[in-house]
Coordinates of C-alpha atoms and ligand atoms in Angstrom, one line a residue:
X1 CA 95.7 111.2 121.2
X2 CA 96.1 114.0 123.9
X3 CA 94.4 117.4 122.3
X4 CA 97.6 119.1 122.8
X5 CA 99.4 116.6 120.6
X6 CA 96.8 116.5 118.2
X7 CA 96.5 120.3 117.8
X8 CA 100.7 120.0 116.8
X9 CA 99.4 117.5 114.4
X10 CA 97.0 119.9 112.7
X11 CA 99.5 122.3 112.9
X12 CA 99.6 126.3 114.4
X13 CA 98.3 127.5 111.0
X14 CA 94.5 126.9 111.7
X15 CA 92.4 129.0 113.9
X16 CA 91.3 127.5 116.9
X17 CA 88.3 129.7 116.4
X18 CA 87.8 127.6 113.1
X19 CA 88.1 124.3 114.2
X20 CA 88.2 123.8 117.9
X21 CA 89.8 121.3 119.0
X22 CA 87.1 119.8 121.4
X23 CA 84.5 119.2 118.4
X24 CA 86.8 116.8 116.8
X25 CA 87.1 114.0 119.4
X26 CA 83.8 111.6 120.6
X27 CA 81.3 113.8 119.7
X28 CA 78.9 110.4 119.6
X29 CA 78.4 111.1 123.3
X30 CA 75.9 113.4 124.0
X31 CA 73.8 113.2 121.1
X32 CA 73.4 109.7 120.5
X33 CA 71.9 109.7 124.3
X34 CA 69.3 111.8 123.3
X35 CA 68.6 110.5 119.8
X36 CA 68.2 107.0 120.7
X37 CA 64.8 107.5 122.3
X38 CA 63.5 109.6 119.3
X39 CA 63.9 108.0 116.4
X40 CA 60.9 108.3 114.0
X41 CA 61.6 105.7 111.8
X42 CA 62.2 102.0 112.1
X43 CA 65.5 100.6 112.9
X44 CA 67.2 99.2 109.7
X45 CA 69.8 96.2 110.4
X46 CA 72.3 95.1 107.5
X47 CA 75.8 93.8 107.7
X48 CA 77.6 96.6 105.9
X49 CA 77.0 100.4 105.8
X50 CA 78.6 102.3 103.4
X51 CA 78.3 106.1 104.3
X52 CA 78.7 108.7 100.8
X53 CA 78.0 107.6 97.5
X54 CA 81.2 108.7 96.0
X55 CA 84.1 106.6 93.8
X56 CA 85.0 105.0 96.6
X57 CA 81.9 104.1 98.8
X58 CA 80.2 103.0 95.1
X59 CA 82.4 100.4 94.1
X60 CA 83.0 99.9 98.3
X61 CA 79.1 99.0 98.1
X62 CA 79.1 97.0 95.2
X63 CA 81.9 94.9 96.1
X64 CA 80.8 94.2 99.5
X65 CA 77.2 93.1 98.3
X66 CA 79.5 90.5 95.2
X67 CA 80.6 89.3 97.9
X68 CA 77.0 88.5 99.6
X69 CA 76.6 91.0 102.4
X70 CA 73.2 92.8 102.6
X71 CA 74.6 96.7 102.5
X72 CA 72.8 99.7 102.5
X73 CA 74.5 102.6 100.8
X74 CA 73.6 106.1 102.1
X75 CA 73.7 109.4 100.0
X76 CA 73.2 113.5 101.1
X77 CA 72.8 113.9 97.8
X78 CA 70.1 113.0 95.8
X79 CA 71.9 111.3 93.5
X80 CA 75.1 108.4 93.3
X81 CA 78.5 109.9 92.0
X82 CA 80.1 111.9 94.5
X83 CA 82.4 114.6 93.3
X84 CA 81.8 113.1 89.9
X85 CA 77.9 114.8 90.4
X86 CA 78.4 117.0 93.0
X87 CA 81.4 118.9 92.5
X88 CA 81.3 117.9 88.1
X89 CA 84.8 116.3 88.5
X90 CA 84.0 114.4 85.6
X91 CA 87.6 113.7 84.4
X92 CA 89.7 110.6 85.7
X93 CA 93.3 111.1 86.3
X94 CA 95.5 108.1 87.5
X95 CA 95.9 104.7 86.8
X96 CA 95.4 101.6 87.4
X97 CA 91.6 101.5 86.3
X98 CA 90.3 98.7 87.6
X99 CA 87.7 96.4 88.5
X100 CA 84.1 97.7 89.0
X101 CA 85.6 101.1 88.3
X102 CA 86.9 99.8 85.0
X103 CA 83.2 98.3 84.2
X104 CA 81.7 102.0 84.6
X105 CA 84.3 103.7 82.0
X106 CA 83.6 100.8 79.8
X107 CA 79.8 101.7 79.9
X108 CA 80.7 105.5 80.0
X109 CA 82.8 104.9 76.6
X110 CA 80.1 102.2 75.1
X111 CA 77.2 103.8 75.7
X112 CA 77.5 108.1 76.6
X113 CA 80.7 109.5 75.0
X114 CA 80.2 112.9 74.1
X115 CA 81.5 112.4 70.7
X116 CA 78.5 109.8 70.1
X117 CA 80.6 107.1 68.7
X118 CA 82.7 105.5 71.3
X119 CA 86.2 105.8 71.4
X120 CA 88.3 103.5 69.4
X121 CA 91.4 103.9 71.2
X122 CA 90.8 103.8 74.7
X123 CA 91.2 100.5 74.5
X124 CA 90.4 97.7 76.5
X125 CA 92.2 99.1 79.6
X126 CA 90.7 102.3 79.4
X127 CA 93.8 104.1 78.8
X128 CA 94.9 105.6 75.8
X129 CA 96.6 108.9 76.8
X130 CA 93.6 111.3 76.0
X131 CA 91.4 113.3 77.9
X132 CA 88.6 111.9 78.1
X133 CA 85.5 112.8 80.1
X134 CA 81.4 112.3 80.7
X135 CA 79.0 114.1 81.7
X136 CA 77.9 114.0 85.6
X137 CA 74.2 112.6 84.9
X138 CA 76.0 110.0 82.4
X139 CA 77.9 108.7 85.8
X140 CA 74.7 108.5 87.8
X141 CA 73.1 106.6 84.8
X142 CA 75.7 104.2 85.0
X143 CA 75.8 104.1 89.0
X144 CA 72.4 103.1 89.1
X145 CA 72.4 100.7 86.6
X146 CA 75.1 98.7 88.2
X147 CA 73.9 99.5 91.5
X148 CA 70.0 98.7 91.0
X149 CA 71.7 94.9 89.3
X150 CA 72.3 94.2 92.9
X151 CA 69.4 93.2 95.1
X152 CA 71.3 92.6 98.4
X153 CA 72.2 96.4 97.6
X154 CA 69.7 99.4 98.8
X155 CA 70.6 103.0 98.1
X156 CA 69.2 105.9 100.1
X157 CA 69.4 109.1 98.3
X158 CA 68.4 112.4 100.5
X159 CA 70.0 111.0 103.6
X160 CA 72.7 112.7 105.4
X161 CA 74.4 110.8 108.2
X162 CA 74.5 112.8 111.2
X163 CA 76.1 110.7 113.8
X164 CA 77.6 107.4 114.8
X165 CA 76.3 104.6 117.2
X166 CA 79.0 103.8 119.5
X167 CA 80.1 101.3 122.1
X168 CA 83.2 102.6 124.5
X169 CA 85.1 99.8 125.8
X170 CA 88.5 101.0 127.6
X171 CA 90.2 103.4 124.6
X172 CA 88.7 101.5 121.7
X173 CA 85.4 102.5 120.3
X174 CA 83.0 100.1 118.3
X175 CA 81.0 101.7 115.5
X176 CA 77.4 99.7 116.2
X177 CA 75.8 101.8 113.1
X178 CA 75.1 105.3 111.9
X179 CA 72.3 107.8 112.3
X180 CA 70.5 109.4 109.6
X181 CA 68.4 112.4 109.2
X182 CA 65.6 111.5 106.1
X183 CA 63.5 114.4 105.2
X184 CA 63.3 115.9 109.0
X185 CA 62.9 112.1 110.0
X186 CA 66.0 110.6 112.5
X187 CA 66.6 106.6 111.7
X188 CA 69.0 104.3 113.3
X189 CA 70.7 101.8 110.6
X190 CA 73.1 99.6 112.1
X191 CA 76.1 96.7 111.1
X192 CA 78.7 94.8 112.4
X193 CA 80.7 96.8 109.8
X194 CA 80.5 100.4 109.0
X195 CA 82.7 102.2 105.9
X196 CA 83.1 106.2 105.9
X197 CA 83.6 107.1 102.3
X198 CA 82.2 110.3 102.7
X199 CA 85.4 112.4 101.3
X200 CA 85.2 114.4 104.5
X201 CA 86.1 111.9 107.2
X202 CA 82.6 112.6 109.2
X203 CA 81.2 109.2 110.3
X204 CA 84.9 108.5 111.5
X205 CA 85.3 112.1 113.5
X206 CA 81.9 111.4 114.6
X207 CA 82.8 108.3 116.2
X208 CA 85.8 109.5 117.8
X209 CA 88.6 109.1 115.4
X210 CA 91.6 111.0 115.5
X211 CA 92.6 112.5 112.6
X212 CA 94.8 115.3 110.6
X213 CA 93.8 118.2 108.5
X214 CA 95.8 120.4 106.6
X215 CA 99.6 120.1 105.6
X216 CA 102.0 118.4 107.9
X217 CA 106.1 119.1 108.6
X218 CA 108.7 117.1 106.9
X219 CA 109.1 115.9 110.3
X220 CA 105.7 114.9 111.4
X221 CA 106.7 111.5 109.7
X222 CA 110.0 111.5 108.8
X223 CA 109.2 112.7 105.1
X224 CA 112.0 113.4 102.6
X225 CA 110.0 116.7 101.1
X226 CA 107.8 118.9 102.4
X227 CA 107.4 121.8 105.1
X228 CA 109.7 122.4 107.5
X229 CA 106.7 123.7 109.2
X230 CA 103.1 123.2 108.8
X231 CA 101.0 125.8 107.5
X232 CA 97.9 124.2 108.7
X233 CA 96.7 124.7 104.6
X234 CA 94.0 122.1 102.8
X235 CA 94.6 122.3 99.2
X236 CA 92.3 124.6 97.7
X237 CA 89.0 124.3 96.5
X238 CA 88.0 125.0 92.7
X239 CA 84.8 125.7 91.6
X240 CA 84.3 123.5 88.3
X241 CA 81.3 124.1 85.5
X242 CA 80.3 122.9 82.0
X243 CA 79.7 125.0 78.7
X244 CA 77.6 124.2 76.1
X245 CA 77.3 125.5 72.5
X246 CA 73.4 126.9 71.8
X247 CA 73.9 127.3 67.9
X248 CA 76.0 126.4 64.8
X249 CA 77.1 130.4 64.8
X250 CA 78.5 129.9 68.7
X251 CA 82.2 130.6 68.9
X252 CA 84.0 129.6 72.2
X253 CA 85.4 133.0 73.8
X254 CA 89.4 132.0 73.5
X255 CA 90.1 135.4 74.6
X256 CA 88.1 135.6 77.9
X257 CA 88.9 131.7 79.1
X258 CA 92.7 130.5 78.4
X259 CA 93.1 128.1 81.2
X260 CA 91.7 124.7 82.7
X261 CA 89.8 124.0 79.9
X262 CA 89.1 120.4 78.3
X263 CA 87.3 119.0 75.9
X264 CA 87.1 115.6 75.1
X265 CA 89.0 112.8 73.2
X266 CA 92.1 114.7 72.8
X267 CA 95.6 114.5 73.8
X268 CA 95.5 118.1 74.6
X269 CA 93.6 120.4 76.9
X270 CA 91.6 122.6 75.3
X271 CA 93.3 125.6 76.6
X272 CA 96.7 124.0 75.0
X273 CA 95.8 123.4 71.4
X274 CA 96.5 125.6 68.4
X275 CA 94.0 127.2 67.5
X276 CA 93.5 125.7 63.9
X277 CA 92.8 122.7 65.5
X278 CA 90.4 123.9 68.2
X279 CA 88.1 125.3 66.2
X280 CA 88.0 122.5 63.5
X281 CA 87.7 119.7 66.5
X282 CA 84.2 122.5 67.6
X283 CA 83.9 120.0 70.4
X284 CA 80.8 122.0 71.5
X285 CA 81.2 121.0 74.9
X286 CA 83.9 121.9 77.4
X287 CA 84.9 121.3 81.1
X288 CA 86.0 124.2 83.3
X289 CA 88.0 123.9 86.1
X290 CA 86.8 127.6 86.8
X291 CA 88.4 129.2 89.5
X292 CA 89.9 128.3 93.1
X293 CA 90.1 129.8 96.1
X294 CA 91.4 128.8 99.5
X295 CA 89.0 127.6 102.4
X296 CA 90.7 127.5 106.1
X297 CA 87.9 125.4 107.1
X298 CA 86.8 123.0 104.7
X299 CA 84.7 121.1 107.6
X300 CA 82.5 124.3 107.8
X301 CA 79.1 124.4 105.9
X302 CA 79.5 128.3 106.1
X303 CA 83.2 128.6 105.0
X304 CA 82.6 126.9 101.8
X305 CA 79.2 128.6 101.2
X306 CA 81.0 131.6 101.0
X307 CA 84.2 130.2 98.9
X308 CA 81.4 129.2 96.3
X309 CA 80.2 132.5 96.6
X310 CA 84.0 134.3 96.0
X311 CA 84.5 131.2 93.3
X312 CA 81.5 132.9 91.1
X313 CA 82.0 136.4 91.8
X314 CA 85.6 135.6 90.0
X315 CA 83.8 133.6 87.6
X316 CA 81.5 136.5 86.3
X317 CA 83.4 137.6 83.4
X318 CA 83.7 134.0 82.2
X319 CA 80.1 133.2 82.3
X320 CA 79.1 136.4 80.3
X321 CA 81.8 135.6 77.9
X322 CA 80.2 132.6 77.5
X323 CA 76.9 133.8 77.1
X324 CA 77.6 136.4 74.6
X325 CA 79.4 133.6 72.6
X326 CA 76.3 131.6 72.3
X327 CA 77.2 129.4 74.9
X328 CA 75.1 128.2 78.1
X329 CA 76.9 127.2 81.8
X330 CA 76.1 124.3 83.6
X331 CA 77.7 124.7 87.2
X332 CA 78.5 122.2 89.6
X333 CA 76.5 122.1 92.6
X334 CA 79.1 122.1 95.2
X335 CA 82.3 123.7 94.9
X336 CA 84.9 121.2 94.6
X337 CA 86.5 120.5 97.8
X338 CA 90.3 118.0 97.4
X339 CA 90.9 117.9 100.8
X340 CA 89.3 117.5 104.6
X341 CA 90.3 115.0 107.5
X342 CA 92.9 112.4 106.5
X343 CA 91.8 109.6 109.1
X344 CA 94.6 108.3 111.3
X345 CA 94.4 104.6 111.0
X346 CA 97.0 101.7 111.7
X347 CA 99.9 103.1 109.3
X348 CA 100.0 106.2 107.9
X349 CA 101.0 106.3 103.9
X350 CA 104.1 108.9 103.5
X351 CA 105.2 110.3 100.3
X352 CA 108.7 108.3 100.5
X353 CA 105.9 105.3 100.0
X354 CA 104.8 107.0 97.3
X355 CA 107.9 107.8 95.6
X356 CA 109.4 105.0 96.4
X357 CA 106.9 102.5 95.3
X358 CA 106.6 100.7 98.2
X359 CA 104.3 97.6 98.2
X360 CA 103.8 96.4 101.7
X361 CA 103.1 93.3 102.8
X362 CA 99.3 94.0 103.5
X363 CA 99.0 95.7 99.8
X364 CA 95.1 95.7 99.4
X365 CA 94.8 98.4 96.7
X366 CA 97.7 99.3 93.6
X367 CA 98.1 103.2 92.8
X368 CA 100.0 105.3 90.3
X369 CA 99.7 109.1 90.0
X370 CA 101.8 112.0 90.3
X371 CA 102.1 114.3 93.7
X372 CA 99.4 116.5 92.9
X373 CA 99.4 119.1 95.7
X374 CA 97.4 122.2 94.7
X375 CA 98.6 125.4 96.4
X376 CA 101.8 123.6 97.1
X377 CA 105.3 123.8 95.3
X378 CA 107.1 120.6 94.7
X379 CA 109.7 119.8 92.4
X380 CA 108.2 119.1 89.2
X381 CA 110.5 116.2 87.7
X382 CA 110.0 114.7 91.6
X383 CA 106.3 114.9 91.3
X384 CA 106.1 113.5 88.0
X385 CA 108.6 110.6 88.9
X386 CA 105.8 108.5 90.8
X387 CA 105.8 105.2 89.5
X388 CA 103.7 102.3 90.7
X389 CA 103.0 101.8 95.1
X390 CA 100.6 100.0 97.1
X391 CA 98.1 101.0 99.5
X392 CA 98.1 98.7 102.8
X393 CA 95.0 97.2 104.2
X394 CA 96.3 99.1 107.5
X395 CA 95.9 102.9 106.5
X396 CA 92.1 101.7 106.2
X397 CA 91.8 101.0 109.4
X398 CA 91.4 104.0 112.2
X399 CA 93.1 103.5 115.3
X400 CA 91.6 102.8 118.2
X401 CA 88.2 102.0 116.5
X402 CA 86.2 98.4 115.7
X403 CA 83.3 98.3 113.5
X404 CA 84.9 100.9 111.3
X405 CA 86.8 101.1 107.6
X406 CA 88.0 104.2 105.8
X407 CA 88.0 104.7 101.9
X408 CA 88.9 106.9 99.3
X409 CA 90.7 110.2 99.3
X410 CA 90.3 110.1 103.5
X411 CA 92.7 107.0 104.3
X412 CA 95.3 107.4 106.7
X413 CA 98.2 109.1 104.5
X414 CA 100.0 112.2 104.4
X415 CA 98.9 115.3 103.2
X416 CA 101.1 114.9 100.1
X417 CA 100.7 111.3 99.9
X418 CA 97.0 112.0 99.6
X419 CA 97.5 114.3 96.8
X420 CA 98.7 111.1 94.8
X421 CA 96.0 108.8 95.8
X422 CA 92.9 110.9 96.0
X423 CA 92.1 110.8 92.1
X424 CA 89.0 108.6 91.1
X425 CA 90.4 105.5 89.8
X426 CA 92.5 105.1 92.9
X427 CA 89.7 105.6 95.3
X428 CA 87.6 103.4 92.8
X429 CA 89.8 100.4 93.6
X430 CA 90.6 101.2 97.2
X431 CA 86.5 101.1 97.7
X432 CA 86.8 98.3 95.9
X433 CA 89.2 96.3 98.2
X434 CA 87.3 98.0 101.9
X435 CA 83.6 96.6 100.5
X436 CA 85.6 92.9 100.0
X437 CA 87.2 93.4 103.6
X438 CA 83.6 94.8 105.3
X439 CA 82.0 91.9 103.6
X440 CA 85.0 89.3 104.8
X441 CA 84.7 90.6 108.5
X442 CA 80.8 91.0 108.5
X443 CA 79.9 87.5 106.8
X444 CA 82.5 85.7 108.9
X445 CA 81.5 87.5 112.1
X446 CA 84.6 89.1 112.7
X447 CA 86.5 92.2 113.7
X448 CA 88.0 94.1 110.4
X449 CA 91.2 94.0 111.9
X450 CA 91.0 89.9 112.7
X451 CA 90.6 89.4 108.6
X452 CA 92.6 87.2 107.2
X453 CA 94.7 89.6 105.5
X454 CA 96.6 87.3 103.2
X455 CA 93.0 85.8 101.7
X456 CA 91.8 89.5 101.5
X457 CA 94.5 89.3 98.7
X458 CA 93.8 86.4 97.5
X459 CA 89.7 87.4 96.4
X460 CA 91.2 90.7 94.7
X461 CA 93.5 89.1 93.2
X462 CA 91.1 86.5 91.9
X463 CA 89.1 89.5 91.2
X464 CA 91.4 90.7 88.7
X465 CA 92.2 93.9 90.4
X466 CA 96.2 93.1 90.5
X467 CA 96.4 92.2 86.8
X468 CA 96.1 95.9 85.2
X469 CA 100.0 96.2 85.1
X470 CA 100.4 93.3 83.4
X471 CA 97.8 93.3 80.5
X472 CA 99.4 97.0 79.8
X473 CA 102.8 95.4 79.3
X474 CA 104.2 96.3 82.4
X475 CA 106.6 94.1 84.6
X476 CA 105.6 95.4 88.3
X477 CA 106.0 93.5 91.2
X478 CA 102.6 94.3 92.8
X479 CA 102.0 91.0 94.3
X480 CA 104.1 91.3 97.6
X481 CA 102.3 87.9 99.2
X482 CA 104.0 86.1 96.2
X483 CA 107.8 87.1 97.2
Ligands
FAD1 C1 88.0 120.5 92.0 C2 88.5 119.1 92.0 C3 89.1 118.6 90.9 C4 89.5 117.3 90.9 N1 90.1 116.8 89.7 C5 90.3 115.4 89.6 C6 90.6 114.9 88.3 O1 90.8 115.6 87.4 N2 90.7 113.6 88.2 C7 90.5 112.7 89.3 O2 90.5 111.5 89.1 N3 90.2 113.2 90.5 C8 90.1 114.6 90.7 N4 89.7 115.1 91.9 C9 89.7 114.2 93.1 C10 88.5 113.3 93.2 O3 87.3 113.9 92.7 C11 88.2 113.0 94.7 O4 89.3 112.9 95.5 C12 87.4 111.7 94.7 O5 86.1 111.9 94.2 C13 87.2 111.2 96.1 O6 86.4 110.1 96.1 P1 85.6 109.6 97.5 O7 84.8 108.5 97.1 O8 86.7 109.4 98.5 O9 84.8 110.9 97.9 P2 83.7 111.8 97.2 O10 83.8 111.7 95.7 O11 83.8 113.2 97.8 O12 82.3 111.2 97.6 C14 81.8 111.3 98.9 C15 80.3 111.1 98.9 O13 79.9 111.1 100.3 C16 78.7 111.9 100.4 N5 78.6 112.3 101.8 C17 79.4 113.1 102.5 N6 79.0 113.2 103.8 C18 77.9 112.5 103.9 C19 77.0 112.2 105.0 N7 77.2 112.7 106.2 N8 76.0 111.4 104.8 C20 75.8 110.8 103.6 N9 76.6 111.1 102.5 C21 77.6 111.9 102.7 C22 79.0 113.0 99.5 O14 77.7 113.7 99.1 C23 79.6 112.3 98.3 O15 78.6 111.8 97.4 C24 89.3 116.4 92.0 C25 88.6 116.9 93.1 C26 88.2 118.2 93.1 C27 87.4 118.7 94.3

């Protein structure tokens, strides 16, 4: 993509000054050059990478070592979850749940509910219609337990990726392996098959990918709602936290905090139930989507440092609410960021997909969640009409790139697509379905666009990940290679 066509693609909205447009092509050039001759560590050779510890890059991980690939899953953080841990986004919207994703809430419910007992009701399927939630280190006990089970698996906490190892042949690039920074120490860790679930899209920009950011126009891709014109906006970024009651005497500060607040094993947010019932449930525990602001940039370390700053400034009153109540606050990390580069890959997922439920042909993943767009209006009965779609094994797959999946929230989709499919579960089984891919093109010694597409769909389907519909009594046709 020329830069002038890709800057119409990002839209007039965004400073150049913010993003220029020359840092987000083939920046694997210059650097990679230099790093080569000065790694400090030894040279570790796998046949899948799986870049960011998330939903998505988990089950991504997992899946692809099931399936007998040696993978090596690299984390910045110093712990497995993702948003979950990062960014406390401890609450799963969307359906289906399936899968290895379904495994974990099993284990979350089974064994860490914050009620104790488990709950009765959410059922086999874990769906019962109530909000249920965990806390983050109750995640990252499960994560390791069913990523430690796996001994073709190895996890590296505390080690960013910092850039791509490419070969340039004519327009395409092939993604040879990643570099990563551990403690001060550069090391080169390659694959046949790399996958970027890093929620920000930076092993893929890093290796040359195009990609979009921020809202697009109706007319960008033909979409039925939307912008006339882009705004060049991400959705905004909330900064999420956890309150605890100290004492028996504590009384939650009703007065002070009236919004985005849920407890847990309910059918209604905190914030919505009366308040005879709120203080006899005394959950004693609460999750806070706290307060959101907007970030122009959310590639930039420096923009987001000083949103988290803004987000807690705002959040002052809350916290000594809190504190006066008898309550402590846990807050997340990082603040939570729902939105960077959307990878361009073979097809891009529009909202008329989503609407209209479209299963194509190369279906690898099944979705279901409303259009979810924060900081953008959209006609509430439309956004709550989403009913069951697919996502194709093509919007996986950047363009002009071998060696190289996408997962999670930053497959190639629409900005308001995206809002649909960027929830946990979804990303759960869309990691899911890459890992079986990287593993299917690595093992066989293949590109990841030469897979047999049609057995891809065979192993998740043997896999169980089609059948959620149907053991909740559903009648969808999510199946398309059966027509
Ligand atoms: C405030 C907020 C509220 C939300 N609410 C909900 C909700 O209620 N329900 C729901 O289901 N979803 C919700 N979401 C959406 C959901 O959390 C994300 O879309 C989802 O976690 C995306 O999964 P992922 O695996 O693609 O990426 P992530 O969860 O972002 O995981 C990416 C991982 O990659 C790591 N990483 C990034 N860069 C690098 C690098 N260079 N090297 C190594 N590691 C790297 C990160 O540290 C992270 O661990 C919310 C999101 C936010 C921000």
């Amino acid at each position: 993509m020329k830069k002038r066509d890709f800057l119409k693609t990002i839209g007039a909205g965004i400073a150049l000054s913010a993003i220029p447009g020359s840092s987000l092509f083939a920046q694997h050039t210059a650097s990679t050059k230099k790093d080569k001759n000065h790694t400090d560590l030894p040279t570790l050779e796998c046949d899948v990478i799986v870049v960011g510890a998330g939903p998505s890059g988990i089950t991504a991980a997992i899946a692809a070592a099931r399936e007998g690939a040696k993978v090596i899953l690299l984390e910045e953080d110093m712990m497995p979850g993702g948003a979950t841990i990062d960014m406390f986004v401890t609450y799963m919207c969307g359906a289906p749940r399936t899968g290895i994703y379904l495994d974990a809430i099993k284990e979350l419910n089974k064994n860490y509910s914050l009620s104790i007992t488990p709950s009765k009701t959410i059922g086999e399927y874990a769906w019962d219609g109530k909000q249920h939630w965990w806390l983050p280190s109750s995640y990252t006990k499960v994560w390791d337990k069913f990523i430690y089970s796996k001994k073709n698996l190895q996890l590296i906490c505390g080690a960013p990726v910092i850039d791509t190892i490419v070969a340039t042949t004519g327009n395409r690039n092939t993604v040879q392996g990643v570099y990563v920074m551990r403690m001060g120490k550069l090391q080169k860790v390659t694959a046949p098959v790399t996958i970027d679930a890093t929620g920000t899209g930076l092993v893929s920009a890093k290796a040359g990918c195009e990609f979009f950011y921020g809202s697009d126009a109706k007319k960008d891709f033909n979409e039925s709602i939307g912008l006339d014109e882009s705004d060049g906006r991400v959705q905004p970024c909330t900064q999420m936290y956890i309150s605890q009651r100290t004492t028996s005497k504590s009384e939650f500060p009703r007065d002070v905090i009236k919004g985005g607040t849920l407890d847990h094993d309910d059918v209604l947010w905190a914030s919505r139930q009366e308040n005879e019932h709120f203080l006899k449930k005394d959950s004693g525990v609460y999750l806070h989507w706290g307060s959101t602001v907007e970030v122009k940039d959310t590639t930039d370390p420096v923009a987001l440092a000083e949103a988290q700053k803004e987000a807690l400034h705002k959040l002052k009153p809350h916290f000594e609410a809190l504190h006066k109540s008898g309550y402590v606050t846990h807050i997340a990390p990082k603040i939570g960021v729902r939105e960077c580069r959307r990878i361009k890959g073979e097809y891009v997922i529009t909202v008329d997909d989503v609407l209209d439920g479209v299963m194509h042909d190369d279906k690898i993943a099944d979705a279901w969640y409303s259009l979810d767009p924060w900081g953008m209006k959209v006609d509430e009965k439309l956004r709550n009409s989403v009913g069951p779609y697919g996502i194709p094994y093509r919007s996986l797959m950047p363009l002009n790139t071998e060696g190289l999946l996408t997962t999670g929230r930053i497959i190639s989709g629409t900005r308001l697509a995206m809002s649909s499919y960027r929830v946990q579960p979804i990303c759960g089984t869309i990691g899911e379905a890459s890992g079986v891919a990287a593993a299917m093109a690595a093992l066989n010694k293949c590109k990841v666009r030469d897979i047999d597409v049609l057995k891809l769909q065979l192993r998740l389907d043997a896999l169980g990940l089609f059948d959620w519909y149907s053991q909740v009594g559903m009648n969808v046709n999510n199946k398309p290679w059966k027509k």
